[in-house]
């Protein structure tokens, strides 16, 4: 199964997927890492692994439509079964999701969906006095953070937690949840996707 991973920054989830593919625990191959941020740290890791990378900077476009068209152009011709959003800080439109040639788009979200869609999930969980929180890998649909969940992992909220401490504890589980979700999808029905030449450098 061929994966494109979209990132915007650190890329630790991308790294965990690449490593799980390398050590054989995840039956997939990362064929592209795309970022909307030319400075994304994760790009450095991807390049060091010889993975094809591509930058489509949203700031270079006047409209979301033009930005997304450019992403579609960038992935056109690359054999991709699944797009994995991993800390990709742009919301993809229904138009992009419809036009995307791959089988599925999936995302990792730092909460136990359907709780805490959107941003600042850890602070919101703390403010609500939650005793546990976690992360979810889910299908991406036109509605934000609302697609079916593939894998969830829970973590305890501890006394004295801050949003930062909680984020680190959840992140450890994210690094397990994402490769697990991809492995589950790889076991699904046979995926058929076109082979065309790549445009990305
Ligand atoms: C993760 O916590 C992810 O759940 C959220 O953004 C963060 C990205 O981290 N959407 P990284 O770039 O994968 O290190």
GROMACS .gro file of N, CA, C and O in nm, residues 24-151:
model
  512
   24UNK      N    1   0.886  -0.321   0.920
   24UNK     CA    2   0.796  -0.429   0.879
   24UNK      C    3   0.670  -0.443   0.963
   24UNK      O    4   0.588  -0.530   0.937
   25UNK      N    5   0.650  -0.354   1.062
   25UNK     CA    6   0.528  -0.366   1.142
   25UNK      C    7   0.408  -0.303   1.070
   25UNK      O    8   0.294  -0.327   1.107
   26UNK      N    9   0.435  -0.224   0.967
   26UNK     CA   10   0.327  -0.162   0.890
   26UNK      C   11   0.349  -0.197   0.742
   26UNK      O   12   0.449  -0.155   0.683
   27UNK      N   13   0.258  -0.274   0.683
   27UNK     CA   14   0.279  -0.321   0.546
   27UNK      C   15   0.247  -0.214   0.442
   27UNK      O   16   0.148  -0.224   0.370
   28UNK      N   17   0.329  -0.112   0.437
   28UNK     CA   18   0.304   0.000   0.347
   28UNK      C   19   0.436   0.067   0.312
   28UNK      O   20   0.540   0.034   0.370
   29UNK      N   21   0.428   0.159   0.216
   29UNK     CA   22   0.549   0.231   0.173
   29UNK      C   23   0.514   0.379   0.161
   29UNK      O   24   0.411   0.414   0.103
   30UNK      N   25   0.599   0.464   0.218
   30UNK     CA   26   0.575   0.608   0.207
   30UNK      C   27   0.640   0.656   0.077
   30UNK      O   28   0.763   0.651   0.063
   31UNK      N   29   0.558   0.699  -0.018
   31UNK     CA   30   0.612   0.737  -0.149
   31UNK      C   31   0.625   0.888  -0.164
   31UNK      O   32   0.692   0.936  -0.256
   32UNK      N   33   0.561   0.963  -0.076
   32UNK     CA   34   0.567   1.109  -0.087
   32UNK      C   35   0.539   1.173   0.048
   32UNK      O   36   0.449   1.129   0.121
   33UNK      N   37   0.618   1.276   0.080
   33UNK     CA   38   0.584   1.362   0.194
   33UNK      C   39   0.563   1.501   0.137
   33UNK      O   40   0.651   1.557   0.072
   34UNK      N   41   0.443   1.554   0.157
   34UNK     CA   42   0.408   1.686   0.104
   34UNK      C   43   0.385   1.781   0.220
   34UNK      O   44   0.324   1.743   0.320
   35UNK      N   45   0.434   1.903   0.206
   35UNK     CA   46   0.411   2.002   0.311
   35UNK      C   47   0.363   2.134   0.251
   35UNK      O   48   0.407   2.173   0.143
   36UNK      N   49   0.277   2.202   0.324
   36UNK     CA   50   0.237   2.337   0.284
   36UNK      C   51   0.336   2.440   0.340
   36UNK      O   52   0.327   2.557   0.308
   37UNK      N   53   0.428   2.391   0.423
   37UNK     CA   54   0.524   2.479   0.489
   37UNK      C   55   0.666   2.442   0.447
   37UNK      O   56   0.715   2.335   0.483
   38UNK      N   57   0.732   2.531   0.373
   38UNK     CA   58   0.867   2.498   0.324
   38UNK      C   59   0.966   2.473   0.436
   38UNK      O   60   1.067   2.406   0.416
   39UNK      N   61   0.937   2.528   0.557
   39UNK     CA   62   1.030   2.513   0.670
   39UNK      C   63   0.996   2.392   0.757
   39UNK      O   64   1.058   2.374   0.863
   40UNK      N   65   0.900   2.313   0.719
   40UNK     CA   66   0.859   2.200   0.805
   40UNK      C   67   0.979   2.111   0.836
   40UNK      O   68   1.046   2.063   0.745
   41UNK      N   69   1.001   2.090   0.966
   41UNK     CA   70   1.115   2.007   1.010
   41UNK      C   71   1.107   1.866   0.953
   41UNK      O   72   1.209   1.804   0.924
   42UNK      N   73   0.987   1.815   0.941
   42UNK     CA   74   0.967   1.678   0.894
   42UNK      C   75   1.024   1.655   0.755
   42UNK      O   76   1.061   1.543   0.720
   43UNK      N   77   1.031   1.761   0.675
   43UNK     CA   78   1.084   1.746   0.539
   43UNK      C   79   1.230   1.700   0.542
   43UNK      O   80   1.274   1.624   0.456
   44UNK      N   81   1.302   1.747   0.644
   44UNK     CA   82   1.445   1.713   0.654
   44UNK      C   83   1.460   1.563   0.677
   44UNK      O   84   1.541   1.495   0.613
   45UNK      N   85   1.376   1.510   0.768
   45UNK     CA   86   1.380   1.366   0.796
   45UNK      C   87   1.343   1.287   0.670
   45UNK      O   88   1.410   1.190   0.634
   46UNK      N   89   1.235   1.328   0.603
   46UNK     CA   90   1.189   1.254   0.484
   46UNK      C   91   1.299   1.251   0.378
   46UNK      O   92   1.328   1.146   0.320
   47UNK      N   93   1.362   1.366   0.358
   47UNK     CA   94   1.470   1.371   0.257
   47UNK      C   95   1.585   1.281   0.298
   47UNK      O   96   1.645   1.215   0.214
   48UNK      N   97   1.614   1.277   0.428
   48UNK     CA   98   1.727   1.195   0.475
   48UNK      C   99   1.699   1.047   0.451
   48UNK      O  100   1.791   0.966   0.445
   49UNK      N  101   1.571   1.013   0.437
   49UNK     CA  102   1.533   0.874   0.410
   49UNK      C  103   1.518   0.848   0.261
   49UNK      O  104   1.474   0.741   0.219
   50UNK      N  105   1.545   0.950   0.181
   50UNK     CA  106   1.533   0.933   0.035
   50UNK      C  107   1.390   0.931  -0.013
   50UNK      O  108   1.361   0.884  -0.123
   51UNK      N  109   1.300   0.981   0.069
   51UNK     CA  110   1.158   0.986   0.029
   51UNK      C  111   1.134   1.112  -0.054
   51UNK      O  112   1.185   1.220  -0.020
   52UNK      N  113   1.057   1.097  -0.159
   52UNK     CA  114   1.024   1.213  -0.243
   52UNK      C  115   0.946   1.316  -0.160
   52UNK      O  116   0.854   1.278  -0.087
   53UNK      N  117   0.987   1.441  -0.168
   53UNK     CA  118   0.915   1.545  -0.094
   53UNK      C  119   0.865   1.650  -0.190
   53UNK      O  120   0.917   1.665  -0.302
   54UNK      N  121   0.768   1.725  -0.145
   54UNK     CA  122   0.705   1.825  -0.230
   54UNK      C  123   0.651   1.936  -0.140
   54UNK      O  124   0.593   1.906  -0.035
   55UNK      N  125   0.675   2.062  -0.176
   55UNK     CA  126   0.620   2.174  -0.100
   55UNK      C  127   0.518   2.246  -0.186
   55UNK      O  128   0.547   2.284  -0.300
   56UNK      N  129   0.397   2.259  -0.134
   56UNK     CA  130   0.296   2.343  -0.198
   56UNK      C  131   0.256   2.444  -0.090
   56UNK      O  132   0.180   2.412   0.002
   57UNK      N  133   0.314   2.563  -0.101
   57UNK     CA  134   0.298   2.664   0.004
   57UNK      C  135   0.166   2.738  -0.016
   57UNK      O  136   0.148   2.807  -0.117
   58UNK      N  137   0.076   2.726   0.082
   58UNK     CA  138  -0.055   2.791   0.067
   58UNK      C  139  -0.042   2.941   0.050
   58UNK      O  140  -0.129   3.006  -0.008
   59UNK      N  141   0.071   2.997   0.100
   59UNK     CA  142   0.088   3.143   0.092
   59UNK      C  143   0.113   3.190  -0.052
   59UNK      O  144   0.105   3.308  -0.081
   60UNK      N  145   0.146   3.097  -0.138
   60UNK     CA  146   0.171   3.132  -0.278
   60UNK      C  147   0.043   3.143  -0.361
   60UNK      O  148   0.049   3.171  -0.481
   61UNK      N  149  -0.072   3.117  -0.297
   61UNK     CA  150  -0.196   3.112  -0.373
   61UNK      C  151  -0.297   3.211  -0.318
   61UNK      O  152  -0.305   3.232  -0.197
   62UNK      N  153  -0.375   3.270  -0.410
   62UNK     CA  154  -0.475   3.369  -0.366
   62UNK      C  155  -0.596   3.301  -0.305
   62UNK      O  156  -0.663   3.358  -0.220
   63UNK      N  157  -0.627   3.181  -0.351
   63UNK     CA  158  -0.747   3.115  -0.301
   63UNK      C  159  -0.715   2.972  -0.257
   63UNK      O  160  -0.616   2.913  -0.300
   64UNK      N  161  -0.803   2.920  -0.172
   64UNK     CA  162  -0.792   2.781  -0.127
   64UNK      C  163  -0.803   2.687  -0.247
   64UNK      O  164  -0.734   2.586  -0.256
   65UNK      N  165  -0.893   2.724  -0.342
   65UNK     CA  166  -0.914   2.640  -0.460
   65UNK      C  167  -0.783   2.625  -0.537
   65UNK      O  168  -0.746   2.516  -0.579
   66UNK      N  169  -0.713   2.738  -0.555
   66UNK     CA  170  -0.588   2.735  -0.633
   66UNK      C  171  -0.481   2.652  -0.559
   66UNK      O  172  -0.405   2.576  -0.620
   67UNK      N  173  -0.476   2.667  -0.427
   67UNK     CA  174  -0.383   2.588  -0.344
   67UNK      C  175  -0.411   2.439  -0.361
   67UNK      O  176  -0.321   2.358  -0.388
   68UNK      N  177  -0.537   2.404  -0.350
   68UNK     CA  178  -0.572   2.262  -0.359
   68UNK      C  179  -0.551   2.206  -0.500
   68UNK      O  180  -0.511   2.092  -0.517
   69UNK      N  181  -0.579   2.290  -0.601
   69UNK     CA  182  -0.553   2.245  -0.739
   69UNK      C  183  -0.405   2.213  -0.756
   69UNK      O  184  -0.367   2.118  -0.823
   70UNK      N  185  -0.322   2.295  -0.693
   70UNK     CA  186  -0.179   2.274  -0.704
   70UNK      C  187  -0.136   2.145  -0.633
   70UNK      O  188  -0.044   2.075  -0.680
   71UNK      N  189  -0.200   2.114  -0.522
   71UNK     CA  190  -0.170   1.985  -0.455
   71UNK      C  191  -0.213   1.870  -0.547
   71UNK      O  192  -0.139   1.772  -0.565
   72UNK      N  193  -0.331   1.884  -0.607
   72UNK     CA  194  -0.377   1.776  -0.696
   72UNK      C  195  -0.281   1.760  -0.813
   72UNK      O  196  -0.249   1.647  -0.854
   73UNK      N  197  -0.231   1.872  -0.866
   73UNK     CA  198  -0.131   1.864  -0.975
   73UNK      C  199  -0.005   1.793  -0.925
   73UNK      O  200   0.055   1.715  -0.997
   74UNK      N  201   0.034   1.825  -0.801
   74UNK     CA  202   0.158   1.769  -0.747
   74UNK      C  203   0.149   1.618  -0.728
   74UNK      O  204   0.247   1.547  -0.747
   75UNK      N  205   0.030   1.570  -0.692
   75UNK     CA  206   0.018   1.425  -0.668
   75UNK      C  207  -0.028   1.350  -0.792
   75UNK      O  208  -0.023   1.227  -0.796
   76UNK      N  209  -0.069   1.425  -0.893
   76UNK     CA  210  -0.114   1.362  -1.017
   76UNK      C  211   0.003   1.283  -1.075
   76UNK      O  212   0.112   1.336  -1.091
   77UNK      N  213  -0.017   1.159  -1.102
   77UNK     CA  214   0.092   1.080  -1.159
   77UNK      C  215   0.171   1.002  -1.057
   77UNK      O  216   0.258   0.924  -1.092
   78UNK      N  217   0.142   1.023  -0.930
   78UNK     CA  218   0.209   0.942  -0.827
   78UNK      C  219   0.110   0.835  -0.783
   78UNK      O  220  -0.008   0.865  -0.758
   79UNK      N  221   0.157   0.714  -0.777
   79UNK     CA  222   0.070   0.602  -0.739
   79UNK      C  223   0.051   0.605  -0.586
   79UNK      O  224   0.142   0.570  -0.512
   80UNK      N  225  -0.065   0.654  -0.544
   80UNK     CA  226  -0.093   0.670  -0.400
   80UNK      C  227  -0.225   0.602  -0.366
   80UNK      O  228  -0.326   0.627  -0.431
   81UNK      N  229  -0.222   0.515  -0.267
   81UNK     CA  230  -0.346   0.452  -0.222
   81UNK      C  231  -0.415   0.534  -0.114
   81UNK      O  232  -0.537   0.544  -0.110
   82UNK      N  233  -0.334   0.586  -0.023
   82UNK     CA  234  -0.392   0.659   0.091
   82UNK      C  235  -0.314   0.787   0.118
   82UNK      O  236  -0.190   0.785   0.116
   83UNK      N  237  -0.383   0.895   0.142
   83UNK     CA  238  -0.319   1.018   0.191
   83UNK      C  239  -0.338   1.020   0.343
   83UNK      O  240  -0.450   1.008   0.393
   84UNK      N  241  -0.225   1.034   0.413
   84UNK     CA  242  -0.228   1.041   0.559
   84UNK      C  243  -0.199   1.186   0.599
   84UNK      O  244  -0.090   1.236   0.573
   85UNK      N  245  -0.295   1.250   0.660
   85UNK     CA  246  -0.271   1.385   0.713
   85UNK      C  247  -0.210   1.366   0.852
   85UNK      O  248  -0.266   1.295   0.936
   86UNK      N  249  -0.095   1.429   0.873
   86UNK     CA  250  -0.026   1.408   1.001
   86UNK      C  251   0.027   1.543   1.046
   86UNK      O  252   0.136   1.585   1.009
   87UNK      N  253  -0.057   1.614   1.120
   87UNK     CA  254  -0.020   1.749   1.160
   87UNK      C  255  -0.023   1.843   1.040
   87UNK      O  256   0.053   1.939   1.035
   88UNK      N  257  -0.113   1.816   0.946
   88UNK     CA  258  -0.128   1.904   0.827
   88UNK      C  259  -0.231   2.010   0.864
   88UNK      O  260  -0.348   1.978   0.887
   89UNK      N  261  -0.184   2.134   0.876
   89UNK     CA  262  -0.266   2.239   0.938
   89UNK      C  263  -0.349   2.318   0.836
   89UNK      O  264  -0.368   2.439   0.852
   90UNK      N  265  -0.398   2.252   0.733
   90UNK     CA  266  -0.492   2.315   0.640
   90UNK      C  267  -0.615   2.225   0.633
   90UNK      O  268  -0.600   2.101   0.636
   91UNK      N  269  -0.730   2.286   0.624
   91UNK     CA  270  -0.852   2.205   0.613
   91UNK      C  271  -0.882   2.183   0.465
   91UNK      O  272  -0.892   2.278   0.388
   92UNK      N  273  -0.892   2.056   0.426
   92UNK     CA  274  -0.917   2.024   0.286
   92UNK      C  275  -1.067   2.035   0.256
   92UNK      O  276  -1.151   1.991   0.335
   93UNK      N  277  -1.098   2.092   0.139
   93UNK     CA  278  -1.239   2.113   0.103
   93UNK      C  279  -1.303   1.985   0.053
   93UNK      O  280  -1.235   1.890   0.013
   94UNK      N  281  -1.436   1.987   0.049
   94UNK     CA  282  -1.511   1.874  -0.007
   94UNK      C  283  -1.470   1.853  -0.152
   94UNK      O  284  -1.461   1.740  -0.200
   95UNK      N  285  -1.445   1.962  -0.222
   95UNK     CA  286  -1.404   1.956  -0.363
   95UNK      C  287  -1.275   1.875  -0.376
   95UNK      O  288  -1.265   1.787  -0.461
   96UNK      N  289  -1.176   1.904  -0.290
   96UNK     CA  290  -1.049   1.831  -0.294
   96UNK      C  291  -1.073   1.683  -0.263
   96UNK      O  292  -1.023   1.594  -0.332
   97UNK      N  293  -1.151   1.658  -0.160
   97UNK     CA  294  -1.176   1.519  -0.117
   97UNK      C  295  -1.242   1.441  -0.230
   97UNK      O  296  -1.207   1.327  -0.258
   98UNK      N  297  -1.337   1.507  -0.301
   98UNK     CA  298  -1.406   1.440  -0.413
   98UNK      C  299  -1.311   1.411  -0.527
   98UNK      O  300  -1.318   1.306  -0.590
   99UNK      N  301  -1.223   1.508  -0.555
   99UNK     CA  302  -1.137   1.494  -0.674
   99UNK      C  303  -1.014   1.407  -0.650
   99UNK      O  304  -0.951   1.361  -0.745
  100UNK      N  305  -0.981   1.388  -0.523
  100UNK     CA  306  -0.859   1.317  -0.491
  100UNK      C  307  -0.862   1.174  -0.546
  100UNK      O  308  -0.958   1.101  -0.521
  101UNK      N  309  -0.761   1.136  -0.621
  101UNK     CA  310  -0.766   1.005  -0.688
  101UNK      C  311  -0.737   0.887  -0.597
  101UNK      O  312  -0.755   0.773  -0.639
  102UNK      N  313  -0.694   0.910  -0.473
  102UNK     CA  314  -0.657   0.794  -0.391
  102UNK      C  315  -0.780   0.735  -0.324
  102UNK      O  316  -0.887   0.793  -0.323
  103UNK      N  317  -0.760   0.619  -0.266
  103UNK     CA  318  -0.871   0.542  -0.207
  103UNK      C  319  -0.932   0.612  -0.085
  103UNK      O  320  -1.053   0.617  -0.069
  104UNK      N  321  -0.846   0.664   0.000
  104UNK     CA  322  -0.896   0.727   0.123
  104UNK      C  323  -0.800   0.838   0.167
  104UNK      O  324  -0.681   0.832   0.137
  105UNK      N  325  -0.855   0.932   0.241
  105UNK     CA  326  -0.773   1.029   0.313
  105UNK      C  327  -0.800   1.004   0.461
  105UNK      O  328  -0.916   0.991   0.502
  106UNK      N  329  -0.694   0.993   0.539
  106UNK     CA  330  -0.712   0.970   0.682
  106UNK      C  331  -0.633   1.076   0.759
  106UNK      O  332  -0.543   1.141   0.704
  107UNK      N  333  -0.666   1.091   0.887
  107UNK     CA  334  -0.606   1.198   0.967
  107UNK      C  335  -0.586   1.148   1.109
  107UNK      O  336  -0.656   1.058   1.154
  108UNK      N  337  -0.490   1.208   1.179
  108UNK     CA  338  -0.479   1.181   1.323
  108UNK      C  339  -0.518   1.307   1.399
  108UNK      O  340  -0.478   1.418   1.363
  109UNK      N  341  -0.598   1.285   1.502
  109UNK     CA  342  -0.650   1.398   1.580
  109UNK      C  343  -0.625   1.371   1.728
  109UNK      O  344  -0.651   1.261   1.777
  110UNK      N  345  -0.575   1.472   1.801
  110UNK     CA  346  -0.537   1.449   1.940
  110UNK      C  347  -0.653   1.459   2.040
  110UNK      O  348  -0.648   1.539   2.134
  111UNK      N  349  -0.756   1.380   2.018
  111UNK     CA  350  -0.864   1.367   2.116
  111UNK      C  351  -0.937   1.237   2.088
  111UNK      O  352  -0.915   1.174   1.984
  112UNK      N  353  -1.023   1.200   2.180
  112UNK     CA  354  -1.108   1.083   2.157
  112UNK      C  355  -1.234   1.131   2.085
  112UNK      O  356  -1.334   1.165   2.146
  113UNK      N  357  -1.224   1.137   1.953
  113UNK     CA  358  -1.340   1.184   1.875
  113UNK      C  359  -1.461   1.095   1.906
  113UNK      O  360  -1.443   0.975   1.931
  114UNK      N  361  -1.582   1.148   1.909
  114UNK     CA  362  -1.621   1.281   1.861
  114UNK      C  363  -1.597   1.395   1.960
  114UNK      O  364  -1.637   1.508   1.934
  115UNK      N  365  -1.531   1.367   2.073
  115UNK     CA  366  -1.503   1.477   2.166
  115UNK      C  367  -1.393   1.567   2.111
  115UNK      O  368  -1.298   1.518   2.050
  116UNK      N  369  -1.406   1.693   2.131
  116UNK     CA  370  -1.301   1.792   2.103
  116UNK      C  371  -1.252   1.791   1.959
  116UNK      O  372  -1.134   1.770   1.932
  117UNK      N  373  -1.345   1.812   1.868
  117UNK     CA  374  -1.304   1.838   1.729
  117UNK      C  375  -1.235   1.973   1.725
  117UNK      O  376  -1.257   2.057   1.812
  118UNK      N  377  -1.152   1.995   1.625
  118UNK     CA  378  -1.087   2.126   1.611
  118UNK      C  379  -0.961   2.139   1.693
  118UNK      O  380  -0.895   2.040   1.723
  119UNK      N  381  -0.931   2.262   1.734
  119UNK     CA  382  -0.800   2.293   1.796
  119UNK      C  383  -0.807   2.292   1.950
  119UNK      O  384  -0.914   2.280   2.009
  120UNK      N  385  -0.688   2.307   2.011
  120UNK     CA  386  -0.674   2.319   2.158
  120UNK      C  387  -0.741   2.204   2.234
  120UNK      O  388  -0.802   2.226   2.340
  121UNK      N  389  -0.727   2.086   2.183
  121UNK     CA  390  -0.799   1.971   2.240
  121UNK      C  391  -0.756   1.942   2.384
  121UNK      O  392  -0.840   1.910   2.468
  122UNK      N  393  -0.626   1.953   2.412
  122UNK     CA  394  -0.577   1.914   2.545
  122UNK      C  395  -0.625   2.013   2.651
  122UNK      O  396  -0.669   1.973   2.758
  123UNK      N  397  -0.617   2.142   2.620
  123UNK     CA  398  -0.662   2.243   2.716
  123UNK      C  399  -0.812   2.227   2.742
  123UNK      O  400  -0.859   2.239   2.856
  124UNK      N  401  -0.886   2.196   2.638
  124UNK     CA  402  -1.032   2.181   2.654
  124UNK      C  403  -1.063   2.059   2.742
  124UNK      O  404  -1.153   2.063   2.826
  125UNK      N  405  -0.986   1.951   2.724
  125UNK     CA  406  -1.007   1.832   2.807
  125UNK      C  407  -0.975   1.864   2.953
  125UNK      O  408  -1.047   1.823   3.045
  126UNK      N  409  -0.865   1.940   2.974
  126UNK     CA  410  -0.828   1.979   3.111
  126UNK      C  411  -0.935   2.069   3.172
  126UNK      O  412  -0.977   2.049   3.288
  127UNK      N  413  -0.982   2.166   3.096
  127UNK     CA  414  -1.082   2.261   3.147
  127UNK      C  415  -1.211   2.189   3.187
  127UNK      O  416  -1.280   2.231   3.280
  128UNK      N  417  -1.240   2.080   3.117
  128UNK     CA  418  -1.362   2.004   3.146
  128UNK      C  419  -1.341   1.902   3.259
  128UNK      O  420  -1.432   1.827   3.292
  129UNK      N  421  -1.218   1.896   3.312
  129UNK     CA  422  -1.191   1.802   3.422
  129UNK      C  423  -1.195   1.656   3.380
  129UNK      O  424  -1.225   1.567   3.461
  130UNK      N  425  -1.165   1.628   3.252
  130UNK     CA  426  -1.167   1.489   3.204
  130UNK      C  427  -1.061   1.405   3.274
  130UNK      O  428  -0.952   1.454   3.304
  131UNK      N  429  -1.093   1.279   3.296
  131UNK     CA  430  -0.998   1.188   3.360
  131UNK      C  431  -0.917   1.112   3.256
  131UNK      O  432  -0.814   1.052   3.285
  132UNK      N  433  -0.970   1.108   3.134
  132UNK     CA  434  -0.890   1.048   3.026
  132UNK      C  435  -0.916   1.120   2.894
  132UNK      O  436  -1.020   1.182   2.874
  133UNK      N  437  -0.814   1.111   2.810
  133UNK     CA  438  -0.827   1.167   2.675
  133UNK      C  439  -0.748   1.073   2.584
  133UNK      O  440  -0.724   0.958   2.620
  134UNK      N  441  -0.710   1.120   2.466
  134UNK     CA  442  -0.637   1.029   2.378
  134UNK      C  443  -0.628   1.081   2.237
  134UNK      O  444  -0.626   1.203   2.215
  135UNK      N  445  -0.622   0.988   2.143
  135UNK     CA  446  -0.609   1.028   2.002
  135UNK      C  447  -0.693   0.935   1.915
  135UNK      O  448  -0.727   0.823   1.957
  136UNK      N  449  -0.723   0.984   1.797
  136UNK     CA  450  -0.806   0.907   1.704
  136UNK      C  451  -0.747   0.918   1.564
  136UNK      O  452  -0.711   1.028   1.520
  137UNK      N  453  -0.741   0.805   1.494
  137UNK     CA  454  -0.713   0.809   1.351
  137UNK      C  455  -0.848   0.786   1.283
  137UNK      O  456  -0.920   0.691   1.318
  138UNK      N  457  -0.882   0.875   1.190
  138UNK     CA  458  -1.017   0.869   1.132
  138UNK      C  459  -1.014   0.902   0.983
  138UNK      O  460  -0.918   0.965   0.934
  139UNK      N  461  -1.118   0.861   0.914
  139UNK     CA  462  -1.132   0.899   0.773
  139UNK      C  463  -1.167   1.047   0.765
  139UNK      O  464  -1.238   1.100   0.851
  140UNK      N  465  -1.114   1.111   0.661
  140UNK     CA  466  -1.142   1.253   0.640
  140UNK      C  467  -1.264   1.266   0.549
  140UNK      O  468  -1.271   1.204   0.443
  141UNK      N  469  -1.360   1.346   0.598
  141UNK     CA  470  -1.479   1.376   0.518
  141UNK      C  471  -1.490   1.528   0.511
  141UNK      O  472  -1.411   1.599   0.573
  142UNK      N  473  -1.593   1.574   0.440
  142UNK     CA  474  -1.608   1.719   0.423
  142UNK      C  475  -1.631   1.789   0.557
  142UNK      O  476  -1.598   1.905   0.574
  143UNK      N  477  -1.687   1.716   0.654
  143UNK     CA  478  -1.711   1.777   0.786
  143UNK      C  479  -1.587   1.756   0.872
  143UNK      O  480  -1.537   1.643   0.884
  144UNK      N  481  -1.539   1.862   0.936
  144UNK     CA  482  -1.414   1.858   1.011
  144UNK      C  483  -1.416   1.755   1.124
  144UNK      O  484  -1.506   1.756   1.209
  145UNK      N  485  -1.314   1.667   1.123
  145UNK     CA  486  -1.293   1.569   1.231
  145UNK      C  487  -1.417   1.482   1.258
  145UNK      O  488  -1.441   1.441   1.373
  146UNK      N  489  -1.495   1.457   1.153
  146UNK     CA  490  -1.622   1.386   1.175
  146UNK      C  491  -1.628   1.249   1.107
  146UNK      O  492  -1.726   1.176   1.125
  147UNK      N  493  -1.526   1.210   1.033
  147UNK     CA  494  -1.530   1.082   0.963
  147UNK      C  495  -1.516   0.964   1.058
  147UNK      O  496  -1.475   0.981   1.175
  148UNK      N  497  -1.547   0.845   1.009
  148UNK     CA  498  -1.541   0.725   1.093
  148UNK      C  499  -1.402   0.704   1.153
  148UNK      O  500  -1.301   0.724   1.085
  149UNK      N  501  -1.403   0.662   1.277
  149UNK     CA  502  -1.277   0.636   1.348
  149UNK      C  503  -1.224   0.498   1.312
  149UNK      O  504  -1.299   0.400   1.304
  150UNK      N  505  -1.092   0.490   1.289
  150UNK     CA  506  -1.028   0.362   1.255
  150UNK      C  507  -0.961   0.304   1.381
  150UNK      O  508  -0.975   0.186   1.410
  151UNK      N  509  -0.886   0.386   1.451
  151UNK     CA  510  -0.817   0.343   1.575
  151UNK      C  511  -0.823   0.457   1.676
  151UNK      O  512  -0.807   0.573   1.639
   0.00000   0.00000   0.00000
